[in-house]
PDB file of C-alpha atoms in Angstrom:
ATOM      1  CA  MET A  33       0.000   0.000   0.000  1.00 74.00           C
ATOM      2  CA  ASN A  34       1.222   3.494  -0.731  1.00 87.00           C
ATOM      3  CA  ALA A  35       0.450   6.525   1.435  1.00 89.00           C
ATOM      4  CA  PHE A  36      -2.697   7.488  -0.451  1.00 88.00           C
ATOM      5  CA  ASP A  37      -4.140   3.962  -0.244  1.00 93.00           C
ATOM      6  CA  VAL A  38      -3.923   4.169   3.558  1.00 96.00           C
ATOM      7  CA  ILE A  39      -5.254   7.737   3.973  1.00 96.00           C
ATOM      8  CA  LYS A  40      -8.748   8.012   2.490  1.00 96.00           C
ATOM      9  CA  ALA A  41      -9.754  11.585   3.434  1.00 95.00           C
ATOM     10  CA  PRO A  42      -9.333  14.190   6.151  1.00 95.00           C
ATOM     11  CA  LEU A  43     -12.169  14.352   8.654  1.00 93.00           C
ATOM     12  CA  ILE A  44     -13.372  17.941   8.808  1.00 90.00           C
ATOM     13  CA  SER A  45     -15.753  18.629  11.672  1.00 92.00           C
ATOM     14  CA  GLU A  46     -15.948  21.190  14.436  1.00 93.00           C
ATOM     15  CA  LYS A  47     -14.277  18.868  16.894  1.00 93.00           C
ATOM     16  CA  ALA A  48     -11.521  17.879  14.463  1.00 92.00           C
ATOM     17  CA  TYR A  49     -10.901  21.507  13.524  1.00 91.00           C
ATOM     18  CA  LEU A  50     -10.334  22.489  17.176  1.00 92.00           C
ATOM     19  CA  GLY A  51      -7.345  20.128  17.270  1.00 92.00           C
ATOM     20  CA  PHE A  52      -5.509  21.885  14.430  1.00 91.00           C
ATOM     21  CA  ASP A  53      -4.050  24.470  16.855  1.00 90.00           C
ATOM     22  CA  LYS A  54      -2.658  21.668  19.028  1.00 93.00           C
ATOM     23  CA  GLY A  55      -1.168  19.737  16.089  1.00 93.00           C
ATOM     24  CA  VAL A  56      -3.878  17.051  16.147  1.00 96.00           C
ATOM     25  CA  TYR A  57      -5.390  15.960  12.810  1.00 96.00           C
ATOM     26  CA  THR A  58      -8.102  13.400  12.055  1.00 97.00           C
ATOM     27  CA  PHE A  59      -8.319  11.211   8.949  1.00 97.00           C
ATOM     28  CA  TRP A  60     -10.515   8.443   7.547  1.00 97.00           C
ATOM     29  CA  VAL A  61      -8.125   5.568   6.848  1.00 97.00           C
ATOM     30  CA  ASP A  62      -8.225   2.082   5.343  1.00 96.00           C
ATOM     31  CA  VAL A  63      -9.942  -0.418   7.646  1.00 96.00           C
ATOM     32  CA  ASN A  64      -7.008  -2.848   7.426  1.00 96.00           C
ATOM     33  CA  ALA A  65      -4.281  -0.256   8.106  1.00 96.00           C
ATOM     34  CA  THR A  66      -2.241  -0.570  11.291  1.00 96.00           C
ATOM     35  CA  LYS A  67      -0.992   2.322  13.409  1.00 97.00           C
ATOM     36  CA  THR A  68       2.495   1.876  11.935  1.00 96.00           C
ATOM     37  CA  ASP A  69       1.099   1.997   8.379  1.00 96.00           C
ATOM     38  CA  ILE A  70      -0.848   5.160   9.205  1.00 97.00           C
ATOM     39  CA  LYS A  71       2.168   6.851  10.790  1.00 97.00           C
ATOM     40  CA  GLN A  72       4.393   6.116   7.791  1.00 96.00           C
ATOM     41  CA  ALA A  73       1.696   7.227   5.343  1.00 96.00           C
ATOM     42  CA  VAL A  74       1.180  10.609   7.045  1.00 96.00           C
ATOM     43  CA  GLN A  75       4.915  11.231   7.305  1.00 96.00           C
ATOM     44  CA  THR A  76       5.409  10.366   3.624  1.00 95.00           C
ATOM     45  CA  ALA A  77       2.385  12.229   2.261  1.00 94.00           C
ATOM     46  CA  PHE A  78       2.723  15.462   4.226  1.00 94.00           C
ATOM     47  CA  GLY A  79       6.421  15.569   5.206  1.00 94.00           C
ATOM     48  CA  VAL A  80       5.816  15.905   8.943  1.00 95.00           C
ATOM     49  CA  LYS A  81       6.956  13.997  12.042  1.00 97.00           C
ATOM     50  CA  VAL A  82       4.198  12.023  13.799  1.00 97.00           C
ATOM     51  CA  LEU A  83       4.321  11.730  17.583  1.00 97.00           C
ATOM     52  CA  ALA A  84       1.283   9.479  18.209  1.00 97.00           C
ATOM     53  CA  VAL A  85      -1.498   7.654  16.363  1.00 98.00           C
ATOM     54  CA  ASN A  86      -4.837   6.718  17.935  1.00 98.00           C
ATOM     55  CA  THR A  87      -7.446   4.768  15.983  1.00 98.00           C
ATOM     56  CA  GLN A  88     -11.158   4.047  16.280  1.00 97.00           C
ATOM     57  CA  ASN A  89     -13.053   1.330  14.435  1.00 97.00           C
ATOM     58  CA  LEU A  90     -16.553   2.564  13.684  1.00 96.00           C
ATOM     59  CA  ARG A  91     -19.266   0.063  12.801  1.00 97.00           C
ATOM     60  CA  GLY A  92     -21.724   1.086  10.110  1.00 96.00           C
ATOM     61  CA  LYS A  93     -25.230   1.991  11.237  1.00 96.00           C
ATOM     62  CA  THR A  94     -28.219  -0.095  10.291  1.00 97.00           C
ATOM     63  CA  LYS A  95     -30.683   1.979   8.273  1.00 96.00           C
ATOM     64  CA  ARG A  96     -34.254   1.284   7.186  1.00 95.00           C
ATOM     65  CA  VAL A  97     -36.281   2.561   4.268  1.00 95.00           C
ATOM     66  CA  GLY A  98     -39.793   1.213   4.681  1.00 95.00           C
ATOM     67  CA  ARG A  99     -39.543  -2.542   5.049  1.00 95.00           C
ATOM     68  CA  PHE A 100     -36.049  -2.729   3.558  1.00 96.00           C
ATOM     69  CA  GLU A 101     -33.040  -2.749   5.827  1.00 96.00           C
ATOM     70  CA  GLY A 102     -29.479  -1.909   4.848  1.00 96.00           C
ATOM     71  CA  ARG A 103     -26.214  -1.080   6.487  1.00 96.00           C
ATOM     72  CA  ARG A 104     -23.637   1.655   6.048  1.00 95.00           C
ATOM     73  CA  ILE A 105     -20.007   0.658   5.594  1.00 95.00           C
ATOM     74  CA  ASP A 106     -17.592   0.142   8.486  1.00 96.00           C
ATOM     75  CA  ARG A 107     -14.941   2.858   8.787  1.00 97.00           C
ATOM     76  CA  LYS A 108     -11.712   3.517  10.641  1.00 98.00           C
ATOM     77  CA  LYS A 109     -10.752   6.912  12.031  1.00 97.00           C
ATOM     78  CA  ALA A 110      -7.171   7.876  12.876  1.00 98.00           C
ATOM     79  CA  ILE A 111      -6.279  10.743  15.196  1.00 98.00           C
ATOM     80  CA  ILE A 112      -2.737  11.921  14.487  1.00 97.00           C
ATOM     81  CA  LYS A 113      -0.642  14.013  16.897  1.00 97.00           C
ATOM     82  CA  LEU A 114       2.317  15.794  15.337  1.00 96.00           C
ATOM     83  CA  VAL A 115       5.550  16.890  16.966  1.00 96.00           C
ATOM     84  CA  GLU A 116       5.190  20.345  18.540  1.00 94.00           C
ATOM     85  CA  GLY A 117       5.636  23.186  16.088  1.00 92.00           C
ATOM     86  CA  GLN A 118       4.705  21.196  12.959  1.00 93.00           C
ATOM     87  CA  LYS A 119       1.477  21.421  11.003  1.00 92.00           C
ATOM     88  CA  ILE A 120      -0.079  20.131   7.803  1.00 92.00           C
ATOM     89  CA  ASP A 121      -0.372  23.188   5.565  1.00 89.00           C
ATOM     90  CA  ALA A 122      -2.741  21.480   3.112  1.00 88.00           C
ATOM     91  CA  LEU A 123      -5.427  21.201   5.817  1.00 87.00           C
ATOM     92  CA  GLU A 124      -4.977  24.565   7.532  1.00 79.00           C
ATOM     93  CA  GLY A 125      -7.078  26.581   5.071  1.00 75.00           C
ATOM     94  CA  LEU A 126     -10.056  24.224   4.732  1.00 70.00           C
ATOM     95  CA  ILE A 127     -12.347  25.949   7.210  1.00 62.00           C
TER      96      ILE A 127
END
């Protein structure tokens, strides 16, 4: 896997945006990616030094439309903490 196979998209929400000042960024990542894979992918893609990686596995919700039932996909969220003083410039101007 290359860096962009591991990192799917940045997670942009109010809560995620508050972490930008502290050097904390949140990404949707591949479900099968490990913390080591995620760390290497972020360092390669954005040229920064990663201090810590925390992950959350999120199960897809069950949804109903009338009598039909379906399920959203399972996702994995990674919360990345960078070394103090570094930031990801590509994400700073999104909001």
